[in-house]
Coordinates of C-alpha atoms in Angstrom, one line a residue:
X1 CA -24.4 92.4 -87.1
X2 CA -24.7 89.2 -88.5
X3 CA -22.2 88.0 -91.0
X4 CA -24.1 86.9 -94.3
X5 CA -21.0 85.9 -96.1
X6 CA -21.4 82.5 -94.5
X7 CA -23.5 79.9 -96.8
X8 CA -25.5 77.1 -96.7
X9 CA -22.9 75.5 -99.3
X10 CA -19.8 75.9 -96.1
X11 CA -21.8 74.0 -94.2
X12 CA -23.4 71.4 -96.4
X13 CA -19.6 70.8 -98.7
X14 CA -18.2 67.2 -99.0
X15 CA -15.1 67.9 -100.5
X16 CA -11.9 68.6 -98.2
X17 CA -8.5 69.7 -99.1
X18 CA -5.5 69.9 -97.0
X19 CA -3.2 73.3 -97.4
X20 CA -1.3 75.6 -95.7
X21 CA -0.2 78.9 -95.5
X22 CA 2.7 80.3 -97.2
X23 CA 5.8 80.1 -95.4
X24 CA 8.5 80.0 -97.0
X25 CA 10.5 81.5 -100.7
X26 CA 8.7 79.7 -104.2
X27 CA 9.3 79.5 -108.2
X28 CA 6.6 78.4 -110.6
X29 CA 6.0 78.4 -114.0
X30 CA 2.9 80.0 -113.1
X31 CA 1.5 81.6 -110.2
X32 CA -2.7 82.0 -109.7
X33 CA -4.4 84.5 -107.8
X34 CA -7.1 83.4 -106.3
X35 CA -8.7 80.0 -105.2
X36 CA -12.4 80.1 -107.2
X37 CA -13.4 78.6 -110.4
X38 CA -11.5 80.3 -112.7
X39 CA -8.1 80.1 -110.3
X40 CA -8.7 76.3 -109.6
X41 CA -9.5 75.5 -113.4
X42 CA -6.0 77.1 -114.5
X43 CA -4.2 75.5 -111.7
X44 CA -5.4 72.0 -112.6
X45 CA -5.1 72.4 -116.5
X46 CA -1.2 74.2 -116.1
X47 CA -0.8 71.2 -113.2
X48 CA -1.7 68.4 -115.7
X49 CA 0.4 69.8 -118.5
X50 CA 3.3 69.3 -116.4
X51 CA 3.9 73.1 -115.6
X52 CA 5.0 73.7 -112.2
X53 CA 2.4 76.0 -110.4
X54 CA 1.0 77.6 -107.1
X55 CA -1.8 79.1 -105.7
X56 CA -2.9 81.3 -103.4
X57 CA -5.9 81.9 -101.9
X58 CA -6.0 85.0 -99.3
X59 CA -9.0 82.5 -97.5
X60 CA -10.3 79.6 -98.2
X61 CA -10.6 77.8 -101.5
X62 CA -14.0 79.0 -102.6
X63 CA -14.3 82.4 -99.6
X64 CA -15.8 84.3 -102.8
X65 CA -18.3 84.1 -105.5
X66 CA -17.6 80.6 -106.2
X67 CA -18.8 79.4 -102.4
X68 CA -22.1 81.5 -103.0
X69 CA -23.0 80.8 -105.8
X70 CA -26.6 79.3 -106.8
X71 CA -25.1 76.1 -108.4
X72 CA -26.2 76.4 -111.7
X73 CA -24.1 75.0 -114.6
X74 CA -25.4 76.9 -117.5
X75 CA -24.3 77.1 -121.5
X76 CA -23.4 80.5 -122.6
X77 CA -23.8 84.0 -120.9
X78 CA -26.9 86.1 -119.8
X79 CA -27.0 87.6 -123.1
X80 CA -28.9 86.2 -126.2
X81 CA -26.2 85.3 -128.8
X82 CA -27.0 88.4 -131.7
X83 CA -25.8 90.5 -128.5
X84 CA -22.4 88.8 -127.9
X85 CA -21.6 88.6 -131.4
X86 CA -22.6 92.9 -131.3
X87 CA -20.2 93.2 -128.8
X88 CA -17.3 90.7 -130.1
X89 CA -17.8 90.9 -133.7
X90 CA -19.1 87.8 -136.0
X91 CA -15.5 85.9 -135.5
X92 CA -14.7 86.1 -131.7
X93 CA -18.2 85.9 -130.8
X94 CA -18.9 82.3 -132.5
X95 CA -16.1 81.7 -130.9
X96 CA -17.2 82.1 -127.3
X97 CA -20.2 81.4 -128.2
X98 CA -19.5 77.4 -128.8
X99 CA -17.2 77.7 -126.2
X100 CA -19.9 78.3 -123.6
X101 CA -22.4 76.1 -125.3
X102 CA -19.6 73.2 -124.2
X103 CA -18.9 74.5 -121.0
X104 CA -21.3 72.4 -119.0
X105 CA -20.1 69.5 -120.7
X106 CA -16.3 70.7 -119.5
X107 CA -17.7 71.0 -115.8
X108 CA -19.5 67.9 -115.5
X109 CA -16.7 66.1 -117.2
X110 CA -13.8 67.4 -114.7
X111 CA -16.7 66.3 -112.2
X112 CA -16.6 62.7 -113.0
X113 CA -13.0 62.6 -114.3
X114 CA -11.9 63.6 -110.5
X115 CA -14.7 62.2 -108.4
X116 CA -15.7 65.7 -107.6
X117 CA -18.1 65.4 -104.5
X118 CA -20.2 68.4 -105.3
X119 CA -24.1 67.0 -105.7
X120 CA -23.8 66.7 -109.5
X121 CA -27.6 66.8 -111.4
X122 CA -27.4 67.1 -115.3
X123 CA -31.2 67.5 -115.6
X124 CA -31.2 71.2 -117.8
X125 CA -31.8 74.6 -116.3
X126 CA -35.3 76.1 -116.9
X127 CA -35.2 79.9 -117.4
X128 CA -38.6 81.1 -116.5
X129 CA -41.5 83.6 -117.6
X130 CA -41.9 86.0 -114.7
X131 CA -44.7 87.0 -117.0
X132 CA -46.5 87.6 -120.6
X133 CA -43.8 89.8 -121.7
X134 CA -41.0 88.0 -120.0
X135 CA -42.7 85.3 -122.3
X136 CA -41.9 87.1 -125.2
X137 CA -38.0 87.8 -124.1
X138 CA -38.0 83.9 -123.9
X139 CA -39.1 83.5 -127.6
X140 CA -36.3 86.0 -129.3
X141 CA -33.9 84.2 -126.7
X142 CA -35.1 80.1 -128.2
X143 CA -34.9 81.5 -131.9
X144 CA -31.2 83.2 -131.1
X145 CA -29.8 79.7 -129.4
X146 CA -31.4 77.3 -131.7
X147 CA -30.1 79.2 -134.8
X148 CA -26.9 78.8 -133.2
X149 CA -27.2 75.2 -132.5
X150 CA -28.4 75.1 -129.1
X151 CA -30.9 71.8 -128.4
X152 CA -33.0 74.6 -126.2
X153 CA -37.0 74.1 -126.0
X154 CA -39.5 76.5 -125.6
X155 CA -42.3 75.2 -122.9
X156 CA -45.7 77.4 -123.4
X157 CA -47.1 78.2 -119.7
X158 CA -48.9 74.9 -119.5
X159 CA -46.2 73.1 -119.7
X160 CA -44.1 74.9 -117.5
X161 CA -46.2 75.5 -115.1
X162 CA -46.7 71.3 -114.9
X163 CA -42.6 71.1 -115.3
X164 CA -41.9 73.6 -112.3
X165 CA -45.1 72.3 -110.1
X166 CA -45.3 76.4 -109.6
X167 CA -48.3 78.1 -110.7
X168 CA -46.5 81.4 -110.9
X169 CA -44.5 80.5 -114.2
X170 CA -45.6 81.7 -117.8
X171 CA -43.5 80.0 -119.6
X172 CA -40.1 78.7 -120.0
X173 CA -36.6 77.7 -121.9
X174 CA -35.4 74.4 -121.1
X175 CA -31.9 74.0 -122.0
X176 CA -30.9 70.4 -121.2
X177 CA -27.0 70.8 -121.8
X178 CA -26.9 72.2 -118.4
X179 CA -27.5 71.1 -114.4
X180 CA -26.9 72.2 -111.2
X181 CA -23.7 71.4 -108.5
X182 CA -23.2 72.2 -104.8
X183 CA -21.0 75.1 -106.1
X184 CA -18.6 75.5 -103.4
X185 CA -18.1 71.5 -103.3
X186 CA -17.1 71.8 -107.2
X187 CA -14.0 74.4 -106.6
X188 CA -12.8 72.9 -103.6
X189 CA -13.0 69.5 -105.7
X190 CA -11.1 71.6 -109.1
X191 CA -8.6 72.9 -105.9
X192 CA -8.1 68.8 -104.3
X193 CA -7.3 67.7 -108.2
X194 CA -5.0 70.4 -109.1
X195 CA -3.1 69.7 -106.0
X196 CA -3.1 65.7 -106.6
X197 CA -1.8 66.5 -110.2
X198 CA 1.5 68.8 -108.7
X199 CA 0.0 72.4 -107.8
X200 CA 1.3 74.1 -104.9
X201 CA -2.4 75.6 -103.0
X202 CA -1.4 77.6 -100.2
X203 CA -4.7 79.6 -98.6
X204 CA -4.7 82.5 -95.7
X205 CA -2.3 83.6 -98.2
X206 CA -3.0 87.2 -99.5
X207 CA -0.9 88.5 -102.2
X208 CA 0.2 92.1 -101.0
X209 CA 2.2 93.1 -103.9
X210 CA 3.0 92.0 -107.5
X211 CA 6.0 93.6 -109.3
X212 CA 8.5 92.5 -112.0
X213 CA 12.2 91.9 -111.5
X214 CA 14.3 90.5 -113.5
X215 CA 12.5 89.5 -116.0
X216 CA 10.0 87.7 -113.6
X217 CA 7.1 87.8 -111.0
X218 CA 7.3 88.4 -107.8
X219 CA 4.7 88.2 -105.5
X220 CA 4.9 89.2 -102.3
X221 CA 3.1 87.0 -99.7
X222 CA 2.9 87.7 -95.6
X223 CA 4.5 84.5 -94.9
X224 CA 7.2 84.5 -98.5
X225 CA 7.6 85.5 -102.0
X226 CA 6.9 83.4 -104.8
X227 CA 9.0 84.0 -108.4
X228 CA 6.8 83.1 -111.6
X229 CA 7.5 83.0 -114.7
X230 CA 3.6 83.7 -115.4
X231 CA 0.5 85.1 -113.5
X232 CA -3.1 84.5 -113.4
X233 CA -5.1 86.9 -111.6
X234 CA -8.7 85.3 -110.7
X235 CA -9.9 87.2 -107.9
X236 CA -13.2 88.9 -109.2
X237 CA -15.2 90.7 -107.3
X238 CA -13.1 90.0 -104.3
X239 CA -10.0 91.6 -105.0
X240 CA -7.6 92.5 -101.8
X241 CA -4.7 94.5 -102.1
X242 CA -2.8 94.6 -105.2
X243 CA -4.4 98.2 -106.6
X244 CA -2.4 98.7 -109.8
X245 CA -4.2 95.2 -111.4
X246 CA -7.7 95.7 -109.4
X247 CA -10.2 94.7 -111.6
X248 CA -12.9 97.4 -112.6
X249 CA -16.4 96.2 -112.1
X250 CA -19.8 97.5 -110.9
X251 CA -20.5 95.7 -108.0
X252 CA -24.0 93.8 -107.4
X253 CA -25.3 91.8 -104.7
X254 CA -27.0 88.7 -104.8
X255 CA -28.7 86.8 -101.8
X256 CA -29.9 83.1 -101.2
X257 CA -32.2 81.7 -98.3
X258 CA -32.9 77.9 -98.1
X259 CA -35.8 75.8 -95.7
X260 CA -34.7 72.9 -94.2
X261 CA -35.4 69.1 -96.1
X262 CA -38.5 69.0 -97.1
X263 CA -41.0 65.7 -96.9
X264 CA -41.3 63.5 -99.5
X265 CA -44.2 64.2 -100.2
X266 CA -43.8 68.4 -100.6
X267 CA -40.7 66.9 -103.0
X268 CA -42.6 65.1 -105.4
X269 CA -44.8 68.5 -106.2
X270 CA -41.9 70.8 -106.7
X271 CA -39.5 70.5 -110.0
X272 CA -39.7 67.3 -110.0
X273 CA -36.9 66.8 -112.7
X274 CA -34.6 68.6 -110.5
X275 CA -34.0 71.6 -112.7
X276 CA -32.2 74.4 -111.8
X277 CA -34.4 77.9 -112.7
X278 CA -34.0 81.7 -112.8
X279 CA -36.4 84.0 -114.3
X280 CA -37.1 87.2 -116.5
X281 CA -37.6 89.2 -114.3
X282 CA -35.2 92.8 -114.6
X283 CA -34.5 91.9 -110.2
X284 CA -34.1 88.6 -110.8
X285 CA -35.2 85.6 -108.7
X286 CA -33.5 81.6 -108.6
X287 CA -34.9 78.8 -107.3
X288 CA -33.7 75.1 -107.0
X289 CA -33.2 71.9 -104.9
X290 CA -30.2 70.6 -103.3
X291 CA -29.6 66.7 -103.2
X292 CA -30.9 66.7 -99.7
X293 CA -34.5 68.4 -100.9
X294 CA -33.8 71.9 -99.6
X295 CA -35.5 74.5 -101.5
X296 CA -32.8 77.1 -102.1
X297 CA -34.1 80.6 -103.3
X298 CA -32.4 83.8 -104.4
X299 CA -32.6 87.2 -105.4
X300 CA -30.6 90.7 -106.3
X301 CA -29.8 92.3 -103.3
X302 CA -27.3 93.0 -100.2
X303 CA -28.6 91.5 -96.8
X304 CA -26.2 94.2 -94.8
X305 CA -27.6 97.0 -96.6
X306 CA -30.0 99.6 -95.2
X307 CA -32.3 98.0 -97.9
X308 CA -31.9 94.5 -96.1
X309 CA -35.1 94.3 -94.3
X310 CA -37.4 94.9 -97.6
X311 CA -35.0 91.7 -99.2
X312 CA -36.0 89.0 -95.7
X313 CA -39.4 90.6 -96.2
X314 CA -39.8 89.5 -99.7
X315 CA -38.4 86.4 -99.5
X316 CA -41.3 84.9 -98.1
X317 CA -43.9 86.3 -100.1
X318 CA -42.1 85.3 -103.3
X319 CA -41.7 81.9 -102.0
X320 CA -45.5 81.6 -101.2
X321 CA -46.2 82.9 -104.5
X322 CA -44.0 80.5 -106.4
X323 CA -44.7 77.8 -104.4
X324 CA -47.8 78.1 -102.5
X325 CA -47.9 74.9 -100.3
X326 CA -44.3 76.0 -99.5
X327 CA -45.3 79.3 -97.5
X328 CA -45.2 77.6 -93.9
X329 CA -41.8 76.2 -94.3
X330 CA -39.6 78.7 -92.4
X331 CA -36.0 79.6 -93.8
X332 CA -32.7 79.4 -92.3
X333 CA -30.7 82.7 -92.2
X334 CA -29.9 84.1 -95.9
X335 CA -26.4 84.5 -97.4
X336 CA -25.0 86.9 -100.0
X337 CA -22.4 87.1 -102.6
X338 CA -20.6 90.0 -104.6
X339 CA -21.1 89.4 -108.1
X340 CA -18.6 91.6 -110.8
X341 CA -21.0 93.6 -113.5
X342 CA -19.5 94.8 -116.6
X343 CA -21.7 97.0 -119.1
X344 CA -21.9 94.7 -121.7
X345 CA -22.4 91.6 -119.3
X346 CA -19.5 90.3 -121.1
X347 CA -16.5 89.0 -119.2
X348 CA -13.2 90.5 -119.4
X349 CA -9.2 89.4 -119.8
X350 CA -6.7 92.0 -118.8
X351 CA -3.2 91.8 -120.1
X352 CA -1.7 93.2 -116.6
X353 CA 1.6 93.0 -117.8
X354 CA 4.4 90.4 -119.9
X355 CA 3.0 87.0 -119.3
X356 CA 0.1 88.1 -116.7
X357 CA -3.4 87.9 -117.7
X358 CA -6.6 89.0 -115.3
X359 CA -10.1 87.8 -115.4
X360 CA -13.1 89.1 -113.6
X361 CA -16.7 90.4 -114.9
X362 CA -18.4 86.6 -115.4
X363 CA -21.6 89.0 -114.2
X364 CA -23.4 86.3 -112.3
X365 CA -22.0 83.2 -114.9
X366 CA -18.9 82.1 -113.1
X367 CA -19.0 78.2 -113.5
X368 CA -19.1 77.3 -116.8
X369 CA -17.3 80.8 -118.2
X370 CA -15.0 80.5 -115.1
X371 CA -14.3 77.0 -115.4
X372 CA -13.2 77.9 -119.4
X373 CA -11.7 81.1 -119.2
X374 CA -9.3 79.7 -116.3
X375 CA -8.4 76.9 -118.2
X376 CA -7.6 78.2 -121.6
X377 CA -5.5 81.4 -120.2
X378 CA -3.4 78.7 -118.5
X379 CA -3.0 77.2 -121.5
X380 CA -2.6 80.7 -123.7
X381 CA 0.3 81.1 -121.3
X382 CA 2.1 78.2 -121.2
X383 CA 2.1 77.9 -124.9
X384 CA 2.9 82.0 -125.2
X385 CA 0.1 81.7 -127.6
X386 CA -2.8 84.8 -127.3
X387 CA -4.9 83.0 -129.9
X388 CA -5.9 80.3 -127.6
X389 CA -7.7 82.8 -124.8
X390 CA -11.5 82.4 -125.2
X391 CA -11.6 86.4 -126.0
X392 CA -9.0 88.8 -127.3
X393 CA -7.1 90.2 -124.1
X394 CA -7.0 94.2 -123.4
X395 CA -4.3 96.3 -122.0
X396 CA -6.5 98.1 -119.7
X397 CA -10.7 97.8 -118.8
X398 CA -12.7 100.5 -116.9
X399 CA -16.1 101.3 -115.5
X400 CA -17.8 104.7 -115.4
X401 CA -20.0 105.6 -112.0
X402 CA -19.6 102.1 -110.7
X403 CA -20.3 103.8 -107.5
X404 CA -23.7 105.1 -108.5
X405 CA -24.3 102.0 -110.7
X406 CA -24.1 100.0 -107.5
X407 CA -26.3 102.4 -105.3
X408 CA -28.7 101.8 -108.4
X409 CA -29.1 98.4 -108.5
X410 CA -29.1 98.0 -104.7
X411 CA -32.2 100.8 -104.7
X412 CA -34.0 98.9 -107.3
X413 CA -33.8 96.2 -105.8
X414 CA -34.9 97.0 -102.5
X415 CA -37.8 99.4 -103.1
X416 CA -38.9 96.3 -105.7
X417 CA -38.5 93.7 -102.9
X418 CA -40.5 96.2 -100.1
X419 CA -44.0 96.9 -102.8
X420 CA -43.6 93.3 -103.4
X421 CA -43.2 92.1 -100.1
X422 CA -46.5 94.5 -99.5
X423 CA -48.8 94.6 -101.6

C-alpha cells in the first residue's frame, strides 16, 4: 500500500537542521513534547529567555500535521468571532480573538527575524464562495471581523472570480493580514532557531512514559531520561504512547495533490496575487501555489481509507472545475494529514499535572494558533503565571463518539467526493 504520509513539502523543504537521538541522562527547565509548531514555538521563546530546554521529537521535526499542512498563515480560527466569544465568554474571547488577529504578523516576523527558508508570501488569504449561499456565510463572517477590527474585504463574484482567475468562485473574503509558507520549511526553520538560541532538539526520540518524582519530571526516553522542572506536551493529533495525557480529539483527515510547475503562461491566469484560498463548502476544498508555480489542491478525506478511490477520483474533476484550462495537467501522488477536531472548533490547554500544560485541537488552524499558543504556555510557565496562556487551562477535556464522529466525516466526505466526481 502506498504510504501517503509522505508530502510534497519533505521533498520540496529548504531548511535543514542537525540533531540526534537521545542518548544519554538530561535536566531542563522545560521539557517539549513534540517537534511541530506549537513544540518549536515554546522551545524557541523558553530558549531565548534564557531557560534551559529540550525537545523531543519521536520523528522528524515536522513528521505530523505541521509537515502537511496547506501553508496557509491565517488570523483567527474557523469560527466567526460572535461564536468564539459564545464559547469563551466576552473577556477570554477578545482576548484570543486579537491574539489570532496578530498571529500572522508573529509568524512572518519569526520568519524574517531568523531567516526562515520556508517560501514566505504575505499576499492575504481569499476564503471563497462555493456558492450563493456560501455567499451569504461570507457576509455574516465580513460584518463579524470587521466589527472586530479586522481590515477583511468582501469581493462580490465579479471580483473574485477576476482575483482567483477561476470561474467557479461566487464570491469571496480577502483578509490581507495573512499569506501562505512552505509549512514544513517554517517548523524546521522555528526547530534550527530554537537550537541556535540554546534548546536541546533531540528527534527519533519517543517519550514512553512521563511521571513525577521528586518534585520533578521525568520522562522516559529509549535512549535516556530527561528531568524537567516543566512540560509542554504538543503532540496533537499524533500522540504516541503516553496514555494518561493523550489528548481527546475527533480525528479528521485532510489530503493534498499538486501538478508539477506549471508554464508561465498557465501562471499568469491562475491567482495571480498569489493568495492562498479555501472555501465554504461543509467538505471543504484549498487551493494555492507554491513559489515554484505548482498548483497544490486539497480536500477532507483519508487517501488509505476504503473511501480513497472516490477522493483521487474527485480530485480531478474539482480541479477542472475550478480551473478549467488546468484539467490536462496530471498530479503527482496525493498526501494526507490527521487533523485534531474538537466540538467547538476551539483549541484546547490541558493542565496535565503541576507545571505541565497540553495543547492539541487547532482543528485544521495550526500555524498561526500553534505558533501563539506554544509560545505563550512557555512563557505562562516560566513565569508560573496562568494569566498569560492565550485561554484559561482545564484539568481534564474529553470527546463523546469520537469513533463515530470520525467514521462520519470520513463517509461524508467520500460519498460527497464519488457524486461529485460523477455526475
Amino acid at each position: 500500500m502506498r504510504n501517503y504520509d509522505q508530502s510534497l513539502w519533505r521533498q520540496t523543504c529548504r531548511e535543514r537542521i542537525d540533531t540526534q537521538k537521545l542518548s544519554d541522562d538530561v535536566s531542563v527547565d522545560l521539557a517539549v513534547i513534540g517537534g511541530g509548531y506549537t513544540g518549536c514555538s515554546a522551545a524557541l521563546t523558553a530558549a531565548k529567555a534564557g531557560a534551559s530546554v529540550c525537545l523531543l521529537e519521536a520523528h522528524q521535526i515536522g513528521h505530523g500535521g505541521s509537515g502537511r499542512n496547506v501553508g496557509l498563515v491565517n488570523a483567527g480560527l474557523w469560527l466567526p468571532p460572535d461564536q468564539i466569544r459564545s464559547h469563551l465568554g466576552q473577556m477570554a474571547g477578545d482576548r484570543l480573538i486579537d491574539l489570532l488577529a496578530n498571529a500572522p504578523s508573529d509568524v512572518f516576523e519569526l520568519i524574517e527575524a531568523h531567516g526562515i527558508d520556508c517560501e514566505p508570501e504575505r499576499q492575504g488569504t481569499l476564503h471563497c464562495a462555493h456558492s450563493a449561499s456560501g455567499f451569504g456565510d461570507l457576509r455574516t463572517r465580513h460584518a463579524q471581523l470587521s466589527a472586530s477590527g479586522a481590515p477583511v474585504e468582501l469581493l462580490d463574484p465579479d471580483a473574485s472570480r477576476q482575483r482567483t482567475g477561476s470561474p467557479a468562485v461566487h464570491g469571496a473574503l480577502f483578509d490581507p493580514r495573512a499569506g501562505t509558507i512552505q509549512p514544513l520549511g517554517y517548523a524546521v526553520g522555528l526547530a534550527r532557531a530554537a537550537q541556535n538560541a540554546g534548546a536541546q532538539i533531540y528527534t527519533q526520540s519517543p517519550v514512553r512514559s512521563l511521571r513525577q518524582e521528586a518534585g520533578a519530571w521525568v520522562l522516559q526516553g529509549d535512549g535516556g531520561t530527561v528531568r524537567a522542572r516543566s512540560v509542554i506536551q504538543a503532540t496533537n493529533a499524533y500522540h504516541l504512547g503516553i496514555a494518561d495525557t493523550a489528548p481527546d480529539y475527533v480525528p479528521v483527515y485532510y489530503f493534498q495533490y499538486a501538478t508539477a510547475p506549471l508554464s508561465h503562461n498557465l501562471r499568469a491566469s491562475i491567482l495571480p496575487k498569489a493568495e492562498g484560498c479555501w472555501d465554504t463548502g461543509l467538505i471543504m476544498t484549498s487551493f494555492r501555489l507554491d513559489q515554484a508555480g505548482r498548483f497544490i489542491i486539497g480536500g477532507m478525506g483519508d487517501l488509505s481509507s476504503a473511501g480513497g478511490f472516490a477522493h483521487k477520483s474527485w480530485i480531478k474533476r474539482k480541479l477542472a472545475a475550478l480551473y478549467p484550462q488546468l484539467a490536462d495537467q496530471p498530479l503527482i501522488e496525493g498526501w494526507h494529514g490527521r487533523i485534531a477536531m474538537t466540538s467547538d472548533h476551539i483549541p484546547k490547554i490541558t493542565l496535565i499535572g503541576p507545571n505541565a500544560l497540553a495543547a492539541h485541537g487547532f482543528s485544521g488552524r495550526g500555524i498561526g494558533p500553534g505558533t501563539v499558543f506554544g509560545r505563550l504556555m512557555a512563557k505562562s510557565l516560566l513565569k508560573d503565571d496562568p494569566s498569560l496562556l492565550p485561554i484559561p487551562s482545564v484539568a481534564e477535556y474529553s470527546e463523546n463518539l469520537t469513533g463515530l464522529r470520525r467514521a462520519f466525516f470520513e463517509t461524508g466526505a467520500a460519498l460527497t467526493h464519488f457524486v461529485k466526481a460523477r455526475f
